[in-house]
Coordinates of C-alpha atoms and ligand atoms in Angstrom, one line a residue:
X1 CA -0.2 -0.4 -0.2
X2 CA 1.4 3.3 -1.2
X3 CA 0.9 6.7 0.4
X4 CA -1.1 7.6 -3.3
X5 CA -3.0 4.9 -2.6
X6 CA -3.8 5.3 0.9
X7 CA -5.2 8.8 0.6
X8 CA -7.2 7.7 -2.4
X9 CA -9.1 4.6 -0.3
X10 CA -9.4 7.1 2.9
X11 CA -11.7 9.8 0.7
X12 CA -13.6 7.4 -1.1
X13 CA -14.3 5.4 1.8
X14 CA -15.6 9.1 3.4
X15 CA -17.0 10.5 0.4
X16 CA -19.4 6.8 0.1
X17 CA -20.4 7.5 3.8
X18 CA -21.5 11.0 3.1
X19 CA -18.4 13.0 3.6
X20 CA -17.5 16.0 1.2
X21 CA -14.3 16.4 0.7
X22 CA -13.0 19.5 0.8
X23 CA -10.0 21.0 0.3
X24 CA -6.6 21.2 2.3
X25 CA -5.9 24.5 3.2
X26 CA -2.4 26.7 3.1
X27 CA 0.5 25.8 5.5
X28 CA 1.0 29.0 6.7
X29 CA -2.9 29.8 8.9
X30 CA -5.1 32.9 8.2
X31 CA -6.2 34.5 11.2
X32 CA -3.9 32.0 13.6
X33 CA -1.5 34.2 16.0
X34 CA -0.5 31.2 17.8
X35 CA 1.3 29.1 15.4
X36 CA 3.6 29.6 12.9
X37 CA 2.3 26.3 10.5
X38 CA -0.4 24.2 10.2
X39 CA -0.1 21.6 12.7
X40 CA -2.2 19.4 12.2
X41 CA -5.4 18.4 10.1
X42 CA -8.4 19.7 12.1
X43 CA -6.2 23.4 12.4
X44 CA -7.6 25.0 9.5
X45 CA -11.3 23.8 10.9
X46 CA -11.0 25.4 14.3
X47 CA -14.0 27.7 13.8
X48 CA -15.9 25.2 12.4
X49 CA -15.4 22.6 15.5
X50 CA -16.7 25.5 17.5
X51 CA -19.8 26.6 16.1
X52 CA -19.6 28.1 12.7
X53 CA -21.3 26.3 9.1
X54 CA -19.4 25.4 7.0
X55 CA -20.3 25.5 3.6
X56 CA -19.9 22.0 2.6
X57 CA -22.1 20.2 5.1
X58 CA -21.6 18.5 8.5
X59 CA -19.8 15.5 7.5
X60 CA -16.0 16.4 5.7
X61 CA -12.9 14.6 4.7
X62 CA -9.9 15.6 3.5
X63 CA -5.8 15.7 3.3
X64 CA -3.9 18.7 4.9
X65 CA 0.0 19.2 4.5
X66 CA 1.1 19.7 8.3
X67 CA 4.5 21.0 9.6
X68 CA 5.3 20.8 13.3
X69 CA 9.0 21.6 14.4
X70 CA 9.3 21.3 17.7
X71 CA 11.5 18.0 17.5
X72 CA 13.5 19.5 14.8
X73 CA 16.7 18.1 16.7
X74 CA 15.5 14.5 16.3
X75 CA 14.8 14.7 12.7
X76 CA 17.4 11.9 11.5
X77 CA 16.4 9.2 13.2
X78 CA 14.3 7.0 11.9
X79 CA 10.7 8.4 12.6
X80 CA 11.0 12.2 13.0
X81 CA 9.7 14.5 10.4
X82 CA 9.0 18.0 10.2
X83 CA 6.7 18.1 7.2
X84 CA 3.9 15.1 7.5
X85 CA 0.5 14.4 5.6
X86 CA -3.0 14.1 7.8
X87 CA -6.4 12.0 6.7
X88 CA -8.7 13.0 8.7
X89 CA -13.0 13.3 8.7
X90 CA -15.9 15.1 10.4
X91 CA -18.3 15.6 12.2
X92 CA -19.3 18.8 12.5
X93 CA -22.8 17.9 14.9
X94 CA -23.1 14.7 12.9
X95 CA -22.2 11.5 14.2
X96 CA -20.3 11.4 17.7
X97 CA -18.6 8.4 19.3
X98 CA -20.3 5.6 17.9
X99 CA -20.2 6.7 14.1
X100 CA -16.9 7.6 14.2
X101 CA -15.7 4.1 15.6
X102 CA -17.8 2.1 13.4
X103 CA -16.5 3.9 10.8
X104 CA -12.7 3.4 11.9
X105 CA -13.3 0.3 12.2
X106 CA -14.8 -0.7 9.0
X107 CA -11.9 0.8 6.8
X108 CA -9.1 -0.2 9.2
X109 CA -10.6 -4.1 9.2
X110 CA -12.7 -4.5 6.3
X111 CA -11.5 -6.5 3.0
X112 CA -12.7 -4.1 1.1
X113 CA -10.6 -0.9 2.3
X114 CA -7.9 -1.9 4.8
X115 CA -8.6 -5.1 5.3
X116 CA -6.6 -5.3 8.6
X117 CA -7.2 -8.8 10.8
X118 CA -9.6 -7.6 13.9
X119 CA -6.8 -9.4 15.5
X120 CA -4.2 -7.5 15.3
X121 CA -6.4 -4.0 16.2
X122 CA -5.7 -2.4 19.5
X123 CA -7.4 0.9 21.1
X124 CA -6.6 3.2 24.4
X125 CA -9.9 4.8 25.5
X126 CA -9.5 8.3 28.1
X127 CA -9.6 6.8 31.5
X128 CA -11.3 10.2 33.2
X129 CA -9.2 12.7 35.3
X130 CA -10.0 15.9 36.7
X131 CA -13.7 15.8 36.9
X132 CA -13.6 14.5 33.3
X133 CA -15.4 10.6 33.6
X134 CA -14.0 7.6 32.3
X135 CA -15.1 7.7 28.3
X136 CA -17.4 4.4 28.6
X137 CA -19.4 4.9 25.8
X138 CA -16.7 4.7 23.4
X139 CA -15.1 1.9 25.5
X140 CA -18.5 -0.1 24.6
X141 CA -18.6 1.3 21.1
X142 CA -15.0 -0.7 20.6
X143 CA -16.7 -4.1 22.5
X144 CA -19.6 -3.9 20.3
X145 CA -17.0 -3.9 17.3
X146 CA -15.4 -6.9 18.9
X147 CA -12.7 -5.3 20.2
X148 CA -11.6 -8.0 23.5
X149 CA -11.2 -6.4 26.9
X150 CA -8.0 -7.1 27.0
X151 CA -7.1 -4.5 23.5
X152 CA -8.9 -1.6 24.8
X153 CA -6.9 0.1 27.6
X154 CA -7.2 2.9 29.3
X155 CA -5.0 5.9 29.8
X156 CA -4.8 9.2 31.0
X157 CA -4.7 13.0 30.0
X158 CA -1.6 12.3 28.6
X159 CA -1.9 10.1 26.0
X160 CA -6.3 10.5 25.8
X161 CA -6.8 13.5 25.3
X162 CA -6.3 15.8 22.5
X163 CA -5.7 19.7 22.3
X164 CA -6.5 22.5 22.4
X165 CA -4.0 22.7 19.7
X166 CA -2.9 26.3 20.8
X167 CA -3.6 27.6 24.5
X168 CA -7.5 27.8 23.6
X169 CA -9.9 26.1 21.5
X170 CA -11.4 22.8 20.7
X171 CA -11.2 19.7 23.0
X172 CA -11.5 16.4 24.1
X173 CA -11.3 12.8 24.7
X174 CA -9.7 10.7 22.1
X175 CA -9.0 6.9 21.1
X176 CA -6.2 5.9 19.5
X177 CA -6.1 2.7 17.4
X178 CA -3.0 0.8 17.3
X179 CA -1.5 -2.4 15.0
X180 CA 0.4 -5.3 17.2
X181 CA 3.5 -5.5 15.4
X182 CA 3.8 -9.0 16.5
X183 CA 6.4 -8.8 19.6
X184 CA 6.4 -10.2 22.4
X185 CA 5.1 -7.9 24.9
X186 CA 7.4 -6.6 26.5
X187 CA 6.3 -7.3 30.1
X188 CA 2.9 -8.0 32.5
X189 CA 1.7 -4.2 31.4
X190 CA 2.3 -4.1 27.8
X191 CA -0.4 -3.4 25.8
X192 CA -1.9 -1.0 22.9
X193 CA -0.5 2.9 23.5
X194 CA 2.8 0.9 25.4
X195 CA 5.9 2.6 24.0
X196 CA 7.8 -0.7 23.5
X197 CA 7.2 -1.0 19.7
X198 CA 4.6 -4.4 19.9
X199 CA 1.8 -1.4 19.5
X200 CA 1.7 1.5 16.6
X201 CA -0.5 4.0 16.1
X202 CA -2.3 4.7 12.6
X203 CA -5.5 7.0 13.7
X204 CA -6.9 8.6 16.1
X205 CA -10.5 9.5 16.9
X206 CA -11.1 12.8 19.2
X207 CA -14.6 13.8 20.3
X208 CA -14.3 17.3 20.8
X209 CA -16.5 17.9 23.6
X210 CA -15.1 21.1 25.1
X211 CA -13.6 25.0 24.9
X212 CA -11.1 25.4 26.7
X213 CA -11.0 29.4 27.3
X214 CA -8.5 31.6 28.1
X215 CA -8.9 31.5 31.8
X216 CA -8.6 27.2 31.3
X217 CA -11.8 26.4 32.4
X218 CA -13.4 23.7 30.2
X219 CA -16.1 24.9 28.8
X220 CA -18.9 22.2 27.0
X221 CA -19.1 22.6 23.3
X222 CA -23.1 22.9 22.6
X223 CA -22.7 20.8 19.7
X224 CA -20.0 17.9 19.8
X225 CA -17.7 17.2 16.5
X226 CA -15.6 14.6 15.6
X227 CA -12.1 15.2 14.3
X228 CA -9.7 12.3 13.5
X229 CA -6.4 11.7 12.2
X230 CA -4.4 9.5 10.3
X231 CA -0.7 10.1 9.2
X232 CA 0.3 9.2 5.9
X233 CA 3.9 8.5 6.7
X234 CA 3.1 6.7 9.8
X235 CA 0.8 4.6 8.4
X236 CA 2.2 3.4 5.5
X237 CA 5.5 2.6 7.1
X238 CA 2.9 0.4 9.0
X239 CA 1.0 -1.5 7.0
X240 CA 4.1 -1.4 4.6
X241 CA 6.1 -3.5 8.0
X242 CA 8.9 -1.0 7.4
X243 CA 10.8 0.3 10.1
X244 CA 11.4 3.5 9.1
X245 CA 9.4 5.6 7.3
X246 CA 12.7 7.0 5.2
X247 CA 12.4 2.8 3.9
X248 CA 9.3 3.6 2.2
X249 CA 8.0 4.3 -1.1
X250 CA 7.4 8.4 0.0
X251 CA 11.3 8.8 0.4
X252 CA 12.8 6.8 -2.0
X253 CA 13.0 9.3 -5.0
X254 CA 14.4 11.7 -2.5
X255 CA 17.1 9.7 -1.2
X256 CA 17.9 8.9 -5.0
X257 CA 18.1 12.0 -5.7
X258 CA 20.4 12.8 -2.4
X259 CA 22.9 9.8 -3.6
X260 CA 23.0 11.2 -7.3
X261 CA 24.4 14.6 -5.8
X262 CA 26.5 13.5 -3.1
X263 CA 27.8 10.0 -4.4
X264 CA 26.6 8.7 -1.3
X265 CA 25.4 5.1 -0.6
X266 CA 22.5 5.1 2.0
X267 CA 22.7 2.1 4.3
X268 CA 26.8 2.1 4.1
X269 CA 27.6 4.5 7.1
X270 CA 25.3 5.1 10.1
X271 CA 26.2 8.8 10.7
X272 CA 25.9 9.6 7.1
X273 CA 22.6 8.5 6.8
X274 CA 21.3 10.5 9.9
X275 CA 22.6 13.1 7.5
X276 CA 20.6 11.6 4.3
X277 CA 17.4 11.8 6.5
X278 CA 17.9 15.2 7.8
X279 CA 18.5 16.6 3.8
X280 CA 15.5 14.6 2.7
X281 CA 13.5 16.1 5.6
X282 CA 14.4 19.4 6.3
X283 CA 14.2 19.9 1.8
X284 CA 10.8 18.2 1.5
X285 CA 9.5 20.6 4.3
X286 CA 11.5 23.4 2.5
X287 CA 9.9 22.7 -0.5
X288 CA 6.3 22.5 1.0
X289 CA 7.1 25.9 2.7
X290 CA 8.3 27.7 -0.2
X291 CA 6.1 26.0 -2.8
X292 CA 2.6 27.2 -0.5
X293 CA 0.3 30.1 -2.0
X294 CA 0.8 31.8 0.9
X295 CA 4.9 31.1 0.6
X296 CA 7.2 32.8 2.9
X297 CA 10.9 33.5 1.9
X298 CA 14.3 32.5 4.6
X299 CA 14.4 35.3 7.1
X300 CA 14.8 36.1 11.1
X301 CA 11.3 36.1 12.1
X302 CA 8.8 33.6 12.8
X303 CA 8.0 30.9 9.9
X304 CA 10.8 32.7 7.5
X305 CA 13.7 32.0 10.3
X306 CA 12.0 28.1 10.7
X307 CA 12.2 27.7 6.9
X308 CA 16.3 29.2 7.1
X309 CA 17.1 26.8 9.8
X310 CA 15.1 23.5 7.4
X311 CA 17.9 25.2 4.8
X312 CA 20.5 25.5 6.3
X313 CA 20.2 22.5 8.5
X314 CA 19.9 20.3 5.4
X315 CA 23.0 22.4 3.4
X316 CA 24.9 21.8 6.5
X317 CA 24.2 17.7 6.6
X318 CA 25.1 17.9 2.4
X319 CA 28.2 19.1 3.1
X320 CA 29.5 16.3 5.5
X321 CA 28.1 13.8 2.8
X322 CA 30.2 15.3 0.3
X323 CA 28.0 16.8 -1.7
X324 CA 29.6 20.5 -3.2
X325 CA 26.6 21.3 -5.3
X326 CA 23.1 23.4 -4.6
X327 CA 20.0 21.7 -3.0
X328 CA 17.9 21.9 -5.6
X329 CA 18.1 18.8 -7.5
X330 CA 17.0 17.5 -4.5
X331 CA 14.4 19.5 -4.1
X332 CA 12.6 18.6 -7.8
X333 CA 12.5 15.5 -6.7
X334 CA 10.6 16.4 -4.0
X335 CA 8.9 18.1 -6.2
X336 CA 7.8 15.4 -8.7
X337 CA 7.1 13.5 -6.2
X338 CA 4.4 15.4 -4.9
X339 CA 2.8 17.4 -7.6
X340 CA -0.1 15.2 -8.0
X341 CA -2.3 15.7 -5.1
X342 CA 0.1 19.1 -4.7
X343 CA -0.1 20.8 -7.5
X344 CA 0.8 23.9 -6.1
X345 CA 5.0 22.5 -5.8
X346 CA 5.1 22.3 -9.8
X347 CA 3.6 25.7 -9.8
X348 CA 5.9 27.4 -8.2
X349 CA 8.9 25.6 -8.8
X350 CA 11.0 28.3 -10.1
X351 CA 10.7 30.1 -7.1
X352 CA 10.9 26.8 -5.0
X353 CA 14.6 26.4 -6.5
X354 CA 15.8 29.9 -6.5
X355 CA 15.2 30.7 -3.1
X356 CA 16.2 27.5 -1.7
X357 CA 19.9 27.7 -3.5
X358 CA 20.0 32.1 -2.9
X359 CA 19.4 30.7 0.8
X360 CA 22.6 27.7 0.5
X361 CA 24.7 29.8 -0.9
X362 CA 24.5 32.9 1.6
X363 CA 24.8 29.9 4.2
X364 CA 28.0 28.6 2.6
X365 CA 29.4 32.1 2.9
X366 CA 28.2 32.4 6.2
X367 CA 30.2 28.7 6.8
X368 CA 33.4 30.4 5.0
X369 CA 32.9 33.6 6.7
X370 CA 33.0 31.6 10.2
X371 CA 35.6 29.2 9.6
X372 CA 38.1 33.0 8.3
X373 CA 37.2 34.0 11.5
X374 CA 38.0 30.6 13.3
X375 CA 41.9 30.4 11.5
X376 CA 42.0 34.6 13.1
X377 CA 40.9 32.7 16.4
X378 CA 43.8 30.1 16.2
X379 CA 46.8 32.0 17.5
X380 CA 45.5 33.0 20.6
X381 CA 43.6 29.7 21.2
X382 CA 46.6 27.6 21.2
X383 CA 48.2 29.8 23.8
X384 CA 45.4 27.9 26.1
X385 CA 47.6 24.6 28.3
X386 CA 45.0 22.6 28.3
X387 CA 43.8 22.9 24.5
X388 CA 40.3 24.1 25.7
X389 CA 38.4 26.9 23.0
X390 CA 36.4 28.6 25.7
X391 CA 32.3 28.1 25.3
X392 CA 31.5 31.9 24.9
X393 CA 33.9 32.4 22.3
X394 CA 32.0 29.8 20.2
X395 CA 28.7 31.3 21.3
X396 CA 29.7 34.5 19.8
X397 CA 30.7 32.6 16.4
X398 CA 27.4 30.7 16.3
X399 CA 25.9 34.3 17.7
X400 CA 27.7 36.9 14.9
X401 CA 28.4 35.0 12.3
X402 CA 25.2 31.9 12.5
X403 CA 28.3 29.6 12.8
X404 CA 27.0 26.1 13.9
X405 CA 28.5 24.9 17.4
X406 CA 28.8 21.6 15.5
X407 CA 31.3 23.3 13.0
X408 CA 33.3 24.7 15.4
X409 CA 33.7 21.8 17.2
X410 CA 34.5 20.0 14.1
X411 CA 37.3 22.6 13.4
X412 CA 38.8 22.9 17.0
X413 CA 39.1 19.1 16.8
X414 CA 41.3 19.5 14.1
X415 CA 43.6 21.7 16.1
X416 CA 43.5 19.5 18.5
X417 CA 41.1 21.5 20.7
X418 CA 38.3 20.8 22.4
X419 CA 35.6 23.3 22.9
X420 CA 33.5 24.1 27.1
X421 CA 30.3 22.4 25.5
X422 CA 29.1 23.6 29.0
X423 CA 29.3 27.2 28.7
X424 CA 28.7 27.2 25.1
X425 CA 25.0 25.7 26.5
X426 CA 24.7 27.9 29.1
X427 CA 25.3 31.0 26.9
X428 CA 23.0 29.7 24.5
X429 CA 20.1 28.3 27.0
X430 CA 20.5 32.5 28.5
X431 CA 20.0 33.4 24.9
X432 CA 17.1 31.1 24.3
X433 CA 15.3 32.3 27.8
X434 CA 15.7 35.7 26.1
X435 CA 14.1 35.2 23.1
X436 CA 11.0 33.0 23.9
X437 CA 10.0 35.9 26.2
X438 CA 9.9 38.3 23.2
X439 CA 7.9 35.5 21.7
X440 CA 5.9 34.9 23.9
X441 CA 4.1 37.6 22.9
X442 CA 2.4 35.7 19.9
X443 CA 1.2 33.5 21.6
X444 CA -1.2 35.2 24.0
X445 CA -5.0 34.9 23.2
X446 CA -4.7 31.1 21.7
X447 CA -5.8 29.2 18.7
X448 CA -9.6 29.3 18.2
X449 CA -9.8 32.2 20.7
X450 CA -12.7 33.4 18.9
X451 CA -12.1 36.3 21.7
X452 CA -14.7 39.4 21.0
X453 CA -12.4 41.5 20.2
X454 CA -10.4 38.5 17.6
X455 CA -13.8 38.8 15.7
X456 CA -14.0 42.8 15.4
X457 CA -10.9 42.7 13.8
X458 CA -11.4 40.0 11.6
X459 CA -14.4 41.9 10.6
X460 CA -12.1 45.4 10.1
X461 CA -9.8 43.3 7.8
X462 CA -12.4 43.1 5.4
X463 CA -12.8 47.2 5.6
X464 CA -9.5 47.6 5.2
X465 CA -9.7 45.2 2.3
X466 CA -11.6 46.9 0.6
X467 CA -10.5 50.6 1.6
X468 CA -7.2 49.7 0.0
X469 CA -8.6 48.3 -3.2
X470 CA -10.3 51.8 -3.5
X471 CA -8.0 54.1 -2.1
X472 CA -4.7 52.0 -4.1
X473 CA -6.5 50.2 -6.7
X474 CA -7.8 47.0 -8.0
X475 CA -4.1 45.2 -7.9
X476 CA -4.7 45.3 -4.4
X477 CA -5.0 41.7 -2.7
X478 CA -4.8 40.6 0.8
X479 CA -1.6 38.1 0.8
X480 CA -2.4 37.5 4.9
X481 CA -3.2 38.5 8.1
X482 CA -2.9 38.0 11.4
X483 CA -4.8 38.8 14.1
X484 CA -4.4 38.8 18.4
X485 CA -6.6 40.3 20.7
X486 CA -4.4 44.0 20.6
X487 CA -3.8 44.9 16.6
X488 CA -4.0 43.2 13.4
X489 CA -1.7 42.9 10.4
X490 CA -2.7 42.7 7.1
X491 CA -0.5 42.2 4.3
X492 CA -1.3 43.1 0.9
X493 CA 0.1 43.1 -2.9
X494 CA 1.3 47.0 -3.7
X495 CA 4.5 47.8 -5.5
X496 CA 5.5 51.0 -3.1
X497 CA 5.1 52.6 0.1
X498 CA 1.9 53.8 0.7
X499 CA 1.8 58.0 1.0
X500 CA 0.6 59.5 4.0
X501 CA -2.6 61.0 2.8
X502 CA -3.1 57.7 0.8
X503 CA -2.9 56.0 4.7
X504 CA -5.1 58.9 6.0
X505 CA -7.9 58.2 3.2
X506 CA -7.9 54.0 4.1
X507 CA -8.1 54.9 7.7
X508 CA -11.5 57.3 6.8
X509 CA -12.8 55.4 4.5
X510 CA -13.0 52.2 7.2
X511 CA -14.0 54.6 10.3
X512 CA -16.5 55.6 7.8
X513 CA -18.4 52.3 7.4
X514 CA -18.2 51.6 11.0
X515 CA -20.0 55.1 11.7
X516 CA -22.6 53.6 9.0
X517 CA -23.0 51.0 11.6
X518 CA -23.5 48.0 8.3
X519 CA -25.1 45.0 9.1
X520 CA -23.3 42.3 8.3
X521 CA -24.8 39.5 6.9
X522 CA -24.0 35.8 5.5
X523 CA -25.3 33.6 2.9
X524 CA -23.6 29.9 1.2
X525 CA -23.4 29.6 -2.4
X526 CA -20.9 28.0 -4.8
X527 CA -17.8 29.4 -5.3
X528 CA -18.8 30.7 -9.1
X529 CA -22.0 32.3 -7.9
X530 CA -20.0 34.3 -5.3
X531 CA -17.6 35.7 -7.8
X532 CA -20.5 36.3 -10.1
X533 CA -21.4 38.1 -7.3
X534 CA -18.5 40.6 -7.3
X535 CA -17.2 38.4 -3.7
X536 CA -13.7 39.2 -3.5
X537 CA -11.8 35.4 -3.0
X538 CA -8.8 35.5 -1.2
X539 CA -5.7 34.4 -3.7
X540 CA -4.0 31.7 -3.2
X541 CA -6.3 30.0 -1.3
X542 CA -8.3 26.7 -2.6
X543 CA -12.1 27.0 -1.4
X544 CA -14.6 24.5 -1.6
X545 CA -17.3 24.5 -4.4
X546 CA -19.9 25.7 -1.4
X547 CA -18.5 28.5 0.1
X548 CA -19.6 31.4 2.8
X549 CA -20.1 35.2 1.8
X550 CA -20.0 37.6 4.1
X551 CA -21.5 41.0 2.8
X552 CA -21.0 44.5 5.0
X553 CA -24.0 46.7 3.8
X554 CA -23.1 48.1 0.5
X555 CA -19.6 48.4 1.2
X556 CA -17.7 44.8 1.2
X557 CA -18.5 41.5 -0.3
X558 CA -15.8 38.5 0.5
X559 CA -16.1 34.6 1.0
X560 CA -14.5 33.7 3.9
X561 CA -15.5 31.0 7.0
X562 CA -16.0 34.1 9.9
X563 CA -16.9 34.5 12.1
X564 CA -17.7 38.2 12.0
X565 CA -19.7 41.2 14.4
X566 CA -23.3 41.9 13.7
X567 CA -22.5 45.3 12.9
X568 CA -20.0 47.0 11.6
X569 CA -20.7 50.0 14.8
X570 CA -19.0 48.1 17.0
X571 CA -15.7 48.1 15.8
X572 CA -15.2 51.4 17.5
X573 CA -12.3 53.5 15.8
X574 CA -9.6 52.2 13.6
X575 CA -6.5 53.6 13.5
X576 CA -3.2 52.7 11.8
X577 CA 0.0 52.7 13.6
X578 CA 2.3 51.7 10.8
X579 CA 2.8 50.3 6.9
X580 CA 5.9 48.9 5.9
X581 CA 7.0 46.4 3.4
X582 CA 6.7 42.7 4.1
X583 CA 8.6 41.1 1.5
X584 CA 9.1 42.1 -2.8
X585 CA 5.7 44.0 -3.9
X586 CA 4.1 43.0 -0.4
X587 CA 3.1 45.7 2.0
X588 CA 2.1 45.2 5.8
X589 CA 0.0 47.3 7.8
X590 CA -0.4 47.0 11.3
X591 CA -3.9 48.4 13.0
X592 CA -5.5 48.7 15.9
X593 CA -9.3 49.1 17.1
X594 CA -10.0 51.8 20.3
Ligands
LIG601 N1 -6.3 16.7 16.2 C1 -5.9 15.0 16.3 C2 -4.6 14.8 15.7 O1 -3.8 15.9 15.5 C3 -6.8 14.1 15.1 O2 -6.9 14.6 14.2 O3 -3.7 14.0 16.0

């Protein structure tokens, strides 16, 4: 079973069970200040899980590209990935635990679908904790499916609770499905959920019952939902009995491209194999970020910084393999492999290759500069009688030139020197704490915290979008937005800085619409009808065939998932604080409502 077949079967199964297939969304979340990337299949669906109507209906299925970089330092081992694809099906107030479990069971075991023998399947359900009861309903459903008691395991919050994805948002108990790999149990307590390697997880059914609010309270949802997630890479690995995701067809052509570019043969040297895996994973993630309709470029902040780290780490490991040339041949293999389900990759291939190789070259210069600085330091370093290079000095190379500690160590080693790693780590930690304090601002509010202010700001983005088009011209198109409870940021295409006069006119237009207290209304219609009715659709966004259109009086009409305020009058006063460049051809406005 390869990834393509699994993806197709999953979609076919759920569409044949009344689910509408919806498009996966961008990797860069819209209107979500709490995360840099889309981290789970449910992520773009948060507003719907919290009660918004979805134009495609109450039963949905899709595949979604995701990035999680929390474990970036573990990438290189056989299982960790920074990019993955997630299959998911959703019930928005339709079926709940029984329906979700029945369908999961049928898809896993029926010979028409995955055909996994029932004896190989084990599950875990929520054991109950902190006033939330044991999930007897889910356990009973599994029993009805024929899963015996010893393969239903009750686990606590750490294992069987999902969400919220940020600090706030929808969450609830979940039930995970595992495949028995046939190994001996590791001990008497071994069972589904045991990390010994006997039981591997393939699927997660989350029963969204609560919304965790900013005060940390769990408020029961009026309309319960189901969110399920099946990681494609993981599942393909398990179904094919492979030990590592890198041994599946998903990575075969990418590894081949690295082999070709480096003349190293995968599987012949443990340390180098690790480098091959790092290059494959990081280049794959970088290609998807750069190939996204809302692509960011490498930079020193936010998603751009993650991208920069991915590319730099890949370059460093390519040098370990003796790869002299650029990363683009590897990136081309990624584009070719994944452009079927993700046509944006081929469409943006030129941009991907250009950005990737430009950043790679820049980093090589950094490396050379760092090496040069190191040479300059050498005479004084040699004076240390114990042959130790100070960690503070190594940190300075890292901080000033972006010179990685591993390289400093390597160069020091060649000169018979040793870096004081402890001292380096200390300096590094201090630095991290500082930058963490800086970015914690970003995590205020929370995913799905459709707080009153966030909703107001969301409505203000529509007014601003229209006002910009009126003042600057129809070429203006929204290229991104980011909202917290304190401010909004709005990116749009426009070639030059705005004049003071233009800014004043835009601000005045928005405030005029607030004063007019326009009614905000919503309708569901086909995408064609929406466009025909003059509704603005976002550049590069993929839409379902049925969409929601928000209308603000006679002023603005946009395709949008919501939510919005009911009357513009509640927005207060709109004030632009800053207008600046965001990237080539894109301007950014920061504004507040007071
Ligand atoms: N949100 C859950 C997960 O990511 C199920 O989709 O595992």
